[in-house]
Coordinates of C-alpha atoms (C1' of nucleotides) in Angstrom, one line a residue:
Chain Q
M1 CA 0.8 -1.6 -11.4
S2 CA 4.0 -3.3 -10.9
L3 CA 2.6 -7.4 -10.4
E4 CA 2.8 -7.2 -14.6
Y5 CA 6.9 -6.6 -14.1
A6 CA 7.1 -9.3 -11.4
I7 CA 5.2 -11.7 -13.3
L8 CA 7.6 -10.5 -16.2
G9 CA 10.4 -11.1 -14.7
F10 CA 9.8 -14.7 -13.5
L11 CA 8.5 -15.3 -16.5
N12 CA 12.0 -13.6 -18.3
Y13 CA 13.9 -17.1 -16.5
L14 CA 11.5 -19.8 -17.7
P15 CA 7.9 -20.1 -19.2
L16 CA 5.7 -20.8 -16.1
S17 CA 2.0 -21.5 -15.4
G18 CA -0.3 -19.3 -13.1
Y19 CA 0.3 -22.1 -10.6
D20 CA 4.0 -22.0 -10.8
L21 CA 4.2 -18.2 -10.7
K22 CA 2.0 -18.4 -7.2
K23 CA 5.3 -21.0 -6.4
M24 CA 7.7 -18.8 -7.4
F25 CA 6.3 -15.9 -5.7
D26 CA 6.1 -17.6 -2.4
I27 CA 9.9 -18.8 -2.5
S28 CA 11.0 -16.2 -3.3
V29 CA 9.6 -13.0 -2.5
Q30 CA 7.0 -13.4 -0.5
H31 CA 8.9 -11.3 2.1
F32 CA 7.9 -8.1 0.0
W33 CA 5.4 -9.3 -2.5
Q34 CA 2.6 -11.8 -0.8
A35 CA 1.1 -11.9 -4.8
D36 CA -3.3 -13.1 -4.9
Q37 CA -3.9 -16.3 -6.6
S38 CA -6.4 -14.7 -7.9
Q39 CA -4.9 -11.5 -9.6
I40 CA -2.4 -13.7 -11.2
Y41 CA -4.7 -15.8 -13.6
R42 CA -5.9 -11.4 -13.8
T43 CA -3.1 -10.1 -14.9
L44 CA -2.3 -12.9 -17.4
A45 CA -5.0 -12.5 -19.1
Q46 CA -4.6 -9.1 -19.2
L47 CA -0.6 -9.4 -19.9
T48 CA -1.6 -11.9 -23.0
E49 CA -3.8 -9.3 -24.6
Q50 CA -1.7 -6.7 -24.7
G51 CA 0.8 -9.4 -26.5
L52 CA 3.9 -8.7 -23.8
V53 CA 3.4 -12.9 -22.8
E54 CA 1.8 -15.9 -25.1
K55 CA -0.5 -19.0 -23.8
E56 CA 0.6 -22.5 -24.9
V57 CA -2.6 -24.7 -23.3
I58 CA -0.8 -28.1 -22.5
H59 CA -3.9 -30.1 -22.1
Q60 CA -3.8 -32.9 -19.3
E61 CA -5.9 -35.8 -19.2
D62 CA -7.2 -35.7 -15.1
R63 CA -6.7 -32.1 -13.8
P64 CA -6.9 -28.9 -15.8
D65 CA -5.2 -27.9 -18.9
R66 CA -2.3 -26.0 -17.7
K67 CA -2.0 -22.5 -19.1
V68 CA 1.8 -22.0 -19.8
Y69 CA 2.8 -18.5 -20.7
S70 CA 6.3 -17.1 -21.9
I71 CA 7.4 -13.9 -22.1
T72 CA 7.1 -12.7 -26.0
P73 CA 10.6 -10.2 -27.3
S74 CA 8.2 -7.2 -27.0
G75 CA 7.0 -8.3 -23.2
Q76 CA 11.7 -8.5 -22.9
E77 CA 11.9 -5.1 -23.8
Q78 CA 9.5 -3.5 -21.8
L79 CA 10.5 -5.3 -18.6
Q80 CA 14.6 -4.1 -19.1
A81 CA 12.8 -0.5 -19.6
W82 CA 10.8 -0.3 -16.8
L83 CA 14.0 -1.6 -14.8
K84 CA 15.7 1.3 -15.8
I85 CA 13.3 4.2 -14.7
M86 CA 12.3 4.6 -10.8
P87 CA 9.0 4.3 -10.3
P88 CA 7.0 6.7 -8.6
P89 CA 7.6 6.1 -5.0
K90 CA 3.4 5.1 -3.8
P91 CA 2.9 7.0 -0.7
D92 CA 2.0 3.8 1.8
H93 CA -0.8 4.7 4.7
S94 CA 0.7 3.1 7.6
A95 CA -2.4 2.5 10.2
A96 CA 0.8 2.0 12.5
L97 CA 1.5 5.2 12.2
I98 CA -1.9 6.3 12.7
Q99 CA -1.8 4.9 15.7
V100 CA 0.8 6.2 17.3
F101 CA 0.4 9.8 15.6
F102 CA -2.7 9.6 17.8
C103 CA -1.9 7.4 20.9
G104 CA -1.2 10.3 23.5
Q105 CA -5.7 10.0 24.1
L106 CA -4.3 6.3 26.1
S107 CA -3.0 6.3 29.6
N108 CA 0.9 5.6 29.4
E109 CA 0.0 1.8 30.4
E110 CA -1.8 1.1 27.7
I111 CA 0.7 3.0 25.3
L112 CA 3.1 0.9 26.9
T113 CA 1.4 -2.3 26.9
K114 CA 1.1 -1.5 22.8
F115 CA 4.7 -0.7 21.9
E116 CA 5.7 -3.9 23.7
S117 CA 3.7 -5.7 21.5
M118 CA 5.3 -4.3 18.6
A119 CA 8.2 -5.1 19.5
A120 CA 7.6 -8.6 19.6
M121 CA 5.9 -8.5 16.7
M122 CA 9.0 -8.0 15.1
K123 CA 10.9 -9.8 16.9
V124 CA 9.5 -12.5 15.8
V125 CA 9.5 -11.2 12.3
L126 CA 12.9 -10.1 12.0
Q127 CA 13.6 -14.1 13.2
R128 CA 11.3 -14.8 9.8
Y129 CA 13.9 -12.9 8.3
Q130 CA 16.8 -14.9 9.3
Q131 CA 15.5 -17.6 8.4
V132 CA 14.6 -17.1 4.8
P133 CA 18.2 -17.7 3.2
T134 CA 16.8 -21.5 4.3
Q135 CA 14.6 -21.2 0.7
L136 CA 17.3 -20.2 -1.2
E137 CA 18.0 -24.1 -2.2
E138 CA 14.3 -23.9 -4.1
Y139 CA 15.3 -20.4 -5.2
K140 CA 18.9 -21.4 -6.6
S141 CA 17.3 -24.7 -8.2
M142 CA 14.7 -22.5 -10.2
V143 CA 17.5 -20.0 -11.3
N144 CA 20.5 -21.8 -11.2
S145 CA 22.5 -17.8 -11.4
Q146 CA 24.7 -16.6 -8.2
R147 CA 24.4 -12.9 -10.3
E148 CA 20.3 -13.2 -9.7
T149 CA 20.7 -15.1 -5.5
F150 CA 22.7 -11.8 -5.0
F151 CA 20.2 -10.0 -5.9
W152 CA 17.4 -11.8 -4.2
L153 CA 20.0 -11.3 -0.9
L154 CA 19.9 -7.9 -1.3
T155 CA 15.8 -7.8 -0.8
L156 CA 16.4 -9.7 2.0
D157 CA 19.5 -7.6 3.7
L158 CA 17.1 -4.2 3.1
G159 CA 14.3 -6.1 5.5
L160 CA 16.3 -6.8 8.2
R161 CA 17.7 -3.0 8.4
S162 CA 14.5 -1.5 7.7
I163 CA 13.5 -3.9 10.6
R164 CA 16.0 -3.5 13.5
A165 CA 15.5 0.4 12.4
N166 CA 11.4 -0.4 13.5
L167 CA 12.7 -2.5 16.2
E168 CA 15.7 0.2 17.4
W169 CA 12.5 3.2 17.3
A170 CA 10.2 1.1 19.3
E171 CA 12.2 0.0 21.9
S172 CA 13.7 3.7 22.9
I173 CA 10.5 4.9 23.3
I174 CA 10.0 2.0 25.5
E175 CA 13.0 3.4 27.5
M176 CA 11.4 6.9 27.6
L177 CA 7.4 5.3 28.5
K178 CA 9.5 4.4 31.6
N179 CA 11.7 6.7 32.3
G180 CA 8.9 9.3 32.7
K181 CA 9.4 11.1 29.7
V182 CA 6.2 11.1 27.9
P183 CA 4.5 14.4 28.8
A184 CA 1.2 14.0 30.7
K185 CA -0.4 16.5 28.8
Chain T
M1 CA -10.1 1.0 6.3
S2 CA -7.8 3.7 8.3
L3 CA -8.6 6.6 7.1
E4 CA -11.6 6.4 8.9
Y5 CA -10.1 6.3 12.4
A6 CA -7.7 8.5 11.0
I7 CA -10.3 11.2 10.8
L8 CA -11.8 9.9 14.6
G9 CA -8.8 11.0 15.6
F10 CA -8.6 14.3 14.3
L11 CA -12.5 15.1 14.7
N12 CA -12.2 13.9 18.7
Y13 CA -9.5 17.2 18.8
L14 CA -12.2 19.3 17.6
P15 CA -15.1 19.3 14.8
L16 CA -14.1 20.1 11.2
S17 CA -15.4 20.0 7.9
G18 CA -13.6 18.2 5.2
Y19 CA -12.0 20.8 4.2
D20 CA -10.8 21.4 7.2
L21 CA -9.8 18.4 7.5
K22 CA -7.8 17.9 4.6
K23 CA -5.4 20.6 5.5
M24 CA -4.9 18.8 8.7
F25 CA -3.6 16.3 7.1
D26 CA -1.5 17.8 5.4
I27 CA 0.3 20.1 8.2
S28 CA 0.4 17.3 10.6
V29 CA 0.8 13.4 9.0
Q30 CA 1.3 14.6 5.2
H31 CA 4.9 12.8 5.7
F32 CA 3.0 9.2 6.4
W33 CA -0.3 9.4 5.2
Q34 CA -1.3 11.6 1.9
A35 CA -5.3 11.9 2.1
D36 CA -7.2 12.4 -0.9
Q37 CA -9.6 15.1 -0.5
S38 CA -12.4 12.9 -2.2
Q39 CA -11.4 10.2 -0.2
I40 CA -12.1 12.0 2.5
Y41 CA -15.6 13.1 1.8
R42 CA -16.9 10.1 1.1
T43 CA -15.6 9.0 4.2
L44 CA -17.1 11.5 6.3
A45 CA -20.4 10.6 4.7
Q46 CA -20.0 6.7 5.2
L47 CA -18.9 8.1 9.4
T48 CA -21.9 9.6 9.4
E49 CA -23.8 6.7 8.1
Q50 CA -22.4 4.2 11.1
G51 CA -23.5 7.0 13.2
L52 CA -19.6 7.5 14.5
V53 CA -20.0 11.5 13.5
E54 CA -22.9 14.0 12.8
K55 CA -23.1 16.5 10.4
E56 CA -23.9 20.3 11.4
V57 CA -24.8 22.4 8.0
I58 CA -23.5 25.4 8.5
H59 CA -24.8 27.9 6.1
Q60 CA -22.6 30.7 3.9
E61 CA -23.8 34.0 1.9
D62 CA -21.1 33.4 -1.1
R63 CA -19.5 30.0 -0.9
P64 CA -21.2 26.5 -0.6
D65 CA -22.0 25.5 2.4
R66 CA -19.4 24.7 5.5
K67 CA -20.4 20.5 6.6
V68 CA -19.3 20.2 9.9
Y69 CA -18.5 17.0 11.8
S70 CA -18.6 16.3 14.9
I71 CA -17.4 12.1 17.0
T72 CA -20.5 11.3 18.9
P73 CA -19.6 9.1 21.8
S74 CA -20.3 6.1 19.7
G75 CA -17.7 7.3 17.6
Q76 CA -15.2 8.0 20.7
E77 CA -15.8 4.5 22.0
Q78 CA -14.4 3.2 18.6
L79 CA -11.3 4.8 18.1
Q80 CA -10.4 3.9 21.9
A81 CA -10.9 0.2 20.7
W82 CA -9.0 0.7 17.7
L83 CA -5.8 2.5 19.1
K84 CA -5.5 -0.4 21.4
I85 CA -5.7 -3.4 19.1
M86 CA -2.5 -3.8 16.8
P87 CA -3.7 -3.3 13.1
P88 CA -3.3 -6.7 10.9
P89 CA 0.1 -5.7 9.1
K90 CA -1.0 -4.9 5.7
P91 CA 1.6 -6.2 3.1
D92 CA 3.2 -3.6 1.2
H93 CA 3.5 -4.5 -2.4
S94 CA 7.1 -2.5 -3.0
A95 CA 8.0 -1.7 -6.7
A96 CA 11.2 -0.6 -5.9
L97 CA 12.1 -3.7 -4.3
I98 CA 10.6 -6.0 -6.9
Q99 CA 13.3 -3.7 -9.7
V100 CA 16.2 -4.4 -7.6
F101 CA 14.7 -8.7 -7.4
F102 CA 14.7 -8.7 -11.2
C103 CA 18.0 -6.1 -11.4
G104 CA 20.4 -9.1 -12.6
Q105 CA 18.8 -8.5 -16.3
L106 CA 20.9 -5.0 -16.1
S107 CA 24.5 -4.4 -16.5
N108 CA 26.7 -3.0 -13.9
E109 CA 27.1 0.6 -15.2
E110 CA 23.1 0.6 -15.4
I111 CA 22.8 -1.0 -11.9
L112 CA 25.1 1.8 -10.8
T113 CA 23.0 4.8 -12.2
K114 CA 19.9 3.3 -10.3
F115 CA 21.4 2.7 -7.2
E116 CA 22.9 6.5 -7.0
S117 CA 19.6 7.9 -8.4
M118 CA 18.4 6.0 -5.2
A119 CA 20.2 7.2 -2.9
A120 CA 20.4 10.9 -4.2
M121 CA 16.6 10.4 -4.0
M122 CA 16.8 9.5 -0.4
K123 CA 18.9 11.9 1.2
V124 CA 16.4 15.0 -0.5
V125 CA 13.8 12.7 1.5
L126 CA 15.8 12.8 4.0
Q127 CA 16.2 16.6 3.9
R128 CA 11.8 16.8 3.4
Y129 CA 11.9 15.0 6.4
Q130 CA 14.6 17.4 8.4
Q131 CA 12.6 20.4 7.9
V132 CA 8.4 18.8 8.7
P133 CA 9.5 20.4 12.3
T134 CA 8.8 23.7 10.4
Q135 CA 5.3 23.1 10.5
L136 CA 5.1 21.8 14.3
E137 CA 3.8 25.8 14.9
E138 CA 1.1 25.4 12.9
Y139 CA 0.1 22.0 14.1
K140 CA 0.8 23.2 17.6
S141 CA -2.0 25.7 17.5
M142 CA -4.2 23.3 16.4
V143 CA -4.3 20.9 19.6
N144 CA -1.9 23.2 22.2
S145 CA -0.8 19.8 24.0
Q146 CA 2.8 19.1 24.8
R147 CA 1.6 15.3 24.8
E148 CA 0.3 15.1 21.4
T149 CA 3.0 16.8 20.1
F150 CA 5.5 14.5 21.2
F151 CA 3.5 11.3 19.6
W152 CA 3.8 13.4 16.0
L153 CA 7.8 14.3 16.3
L154 CA 7.9 10.1 16.9
T155 CA 6.3 9.6 13.6
L156 CA 8.7 11.7 12.1
D157 CA 11.3 9.7 14.2
L158 CA 10.5 6.3 12.5
G159 CA 10.1 7.9 9.4
L160 CA 14.1 8.9 9.1
R161 CA 15.4 6.4 11.1
S162 CA 14.0 4.4 8.1
I163 CA 15.1 6.4 5.7
R164 CA 18.7 6.5 7.1
A165 CA 18.3 3.0 7.3
N166 CA 17.6 2.7 3.1
L167 CA 20.0 5.0 2.4
E168 CA 22.7 3.3 3.8
W169 CA 22.0 -0.1 2.0
A170 CA 22.1 1.8 -1.1
E171 CA 25.2 2.9 -0.1
S172 CA 26.2 -0.5 0.8
I173 CA 25.7 -1.7 -3.0
I174 CA 27.3 0.9 -4.9
E175 CA 30.5 0.4 -2.8
M176 CA 30.0 -3.4 -3.4
L177 CA 29.3 -2.9 -7.0
K178 CA 32.5 -0.7 -7.2
N179 CA 34.7 -3.3 -5.9
G180 CA 33.5 -6.1 -7.9
K181 CA 31.8 -8.0 -5.3
V182 CA 28.1 -8.3 -7.3
P183 CA 29.1 -11.9 -9.4
A184 CA 28.8 -11.5 -13.2
K185 CA 26.6 -15.0 -13.9
Chain K
dT1 C1' -13.0 -43.9 5.6
dC2 C1' -12.2 -39.2 5.9
dC3 C1' -9.3 -35.6 5.3
dT4 C1' -6.2 -32.6 3.9
dT5 C1' -2.7 -31.0 0.5
dA6 C1' -1.5 -30.9 -4.3
dT7 C1' -2.4 -29.8 -9.1
dA8 C1' -5.4 -26.0 -12.2
dT9 C1' -7.7 -22.2 -13.8
dA10 C1' -11.6 -19.0 -13.2
dA11 C1' -15.1 -15.4 -12.3
dG12 C1' -18.2 -12.3 -9.2
dA13 C1' -18.7 -9.3 -5.2
dT14 C1' -16.6 -6.2 -2.5
dA15 C1' -12.6 -2.7 -0.8
dA16 C1' -10.2 1.4 -1.2
dG17 C1' -7.6 5.4 -3.3
dT18 C1' -6.9 7.9 -7.5
dC19 C1' -7.9 11.4 -11.1
dA20 C1' -10.3 14.0 -13.5
dT21 C1' -13.9 17.3 -13.6
dA22 C1' -17.6 20.3 -12.4
dT23 C1' -19.6 24.3 -9.9
dA24 C1' -19.2 29.2 -7.8
dT25 C1' -16.8 33.0 -5.8
dA26 C1' -13.2 36.4 -3.9
dA27 C1' -9.0 37.9 -2.9
dT28 C1' -4.1 38.2 -4.4
dA29 C1' -0.6 38.1 -7.7
dT30 C1' 2.1 38.9 -12.0
Chain C
dA1 C1' -5.5 42.2 -17.4
dT2 C1' -4.8 38.1 -16.3
dA3 C1' -4.3 34.3 -13.9
dT4 C1' -3.4 31.7 -9.6
dT5 C1' -4.9 30.6 -5.2
dA6 C1' -8.5 30.4 -1.7
dT7 C1' -12.8 28.4 -0.2
dA8 C1' -15.6 24.1 -0.4
dT9 C1' -18.2 20.1 -2.0
dA10 C1' -19.5 16.7 -4.7
dT11 C1' -19.6 12.6 -8.4
dG12 C1' -18.0 9.6 -12.3
dA13 C1' -15.0 6.1 -13.9
dC14 C1' -11.5 3.7 -13.5
dT15 C1' -7.6 0.7 -10.9
dT16 C1' -5.8 -2.5 -8.4
dA17 C1' -6.2 -6.1 -5.1
dT18 C1' -8.5 -8.7 -1.4
dC19 C1' -12.1 -12.4 -0.2
dT20 C1' -14.8 -15.5 -1.7
dT21 C1' -16.7 -19.4 -3.9
dA22 C1' -16.9 -22.9 -7.9
dT23 C1' -15.1 -26.4 -10.3
dA24 C1' -12.1 -31.2 -10.5
dT25 C1' -9.1 -35.6 -10.0
dA26 C1' -5.4 -38.1 -7.3
dA27 C1' -2.5 -39.1 -3.2
dG28 C1' -1.0 -39.8 0.6
dG29 C1' -2.2 -39.3 5.7
dA30 C1' -4.5 -40.2 10.9

DNA sequence: TCCTTATATAAGATAAGTCATATATAATAT
DNA sequence: ATATTATATATGACTTATCTTATATAAGGA
């Protein structure tokens, strides 16, 4: 599980509660990692058991107590070690590609509609990506390091390149459909 | 779940057993869908319950009985309907990107090593992809349709484009590391 | 006044998939 | 002679993640 390491990564900057962590995910890696709130809490519990993080309960009068987690030396070791290894590439089961694979069973018009809405969606995602750097300021105030922001921008860059590759692919298929290059049988 | 529809897609060509299906996955969509044997059997059971496929037991003397599944009219309807909709884009949790995001905590030499082995791995994947069309013959003999093979090649094309985009990204980072473009702090 | 958002954590149910293992036989390769 | 591969299905245990719901309070907007 790498949510585990993502959490350790953030806690290595500063101590945070489960609630804070959720916000951190949302302002920084939301473009490639949507963290589930309940999963964060469960993973935090698990990391505590393993001695990789430590919990400090901060009492609050009017709201539930804050439980602030800090990384332990053992947690830092684990994180460093993990950052150096290559994570086993997990095969992604792409529903979209399964649809492409079997879409010969649809009519050409239906397929054209499909790829056109795919292309349209990708353009939306592309725009969303191009607007992500707006959140940079929020993130900067949390980590305050040009080096960290640099790597953040790299993850954005890959996202952009991937979406562009996808869009070009979809557009090349639209071209083929319009020019009658798709075999009828 | 889209394994469900992937199975319906194959059964729409011809009736197959769980064992046959596993082989079908391996010779055709293995590059974007590694199907788990036990998951295929479980999904087949579930599809039978839902009335989307039908089971015929074929007795064999020396080996376990073959259970051959065929798609029902209801299954065909479901498949057709699904092929037309856009599957909700499932957010992929990329361990590799989490590593990039936090790798500012490593030294520049360690990071260089990391991206170099990443690039090397992508080159291997690229070669593997370029060799996939070899399996085309096997697949052709199963479906015998130029239209179907065309869409198969499209899924390969996307794979190639994506890997190339990834590789270019990794190489651009290697360049930056070598030219001292990575902030020290 | 009422609704939403923010603050904060947690647990039950369910889904989807992976891993390991079990059963049984025949053919092929080393 | 021995080991592996092919044929064929199935289940138990486990992991990871998602969805839903619960609890509690305060501030701010319509």
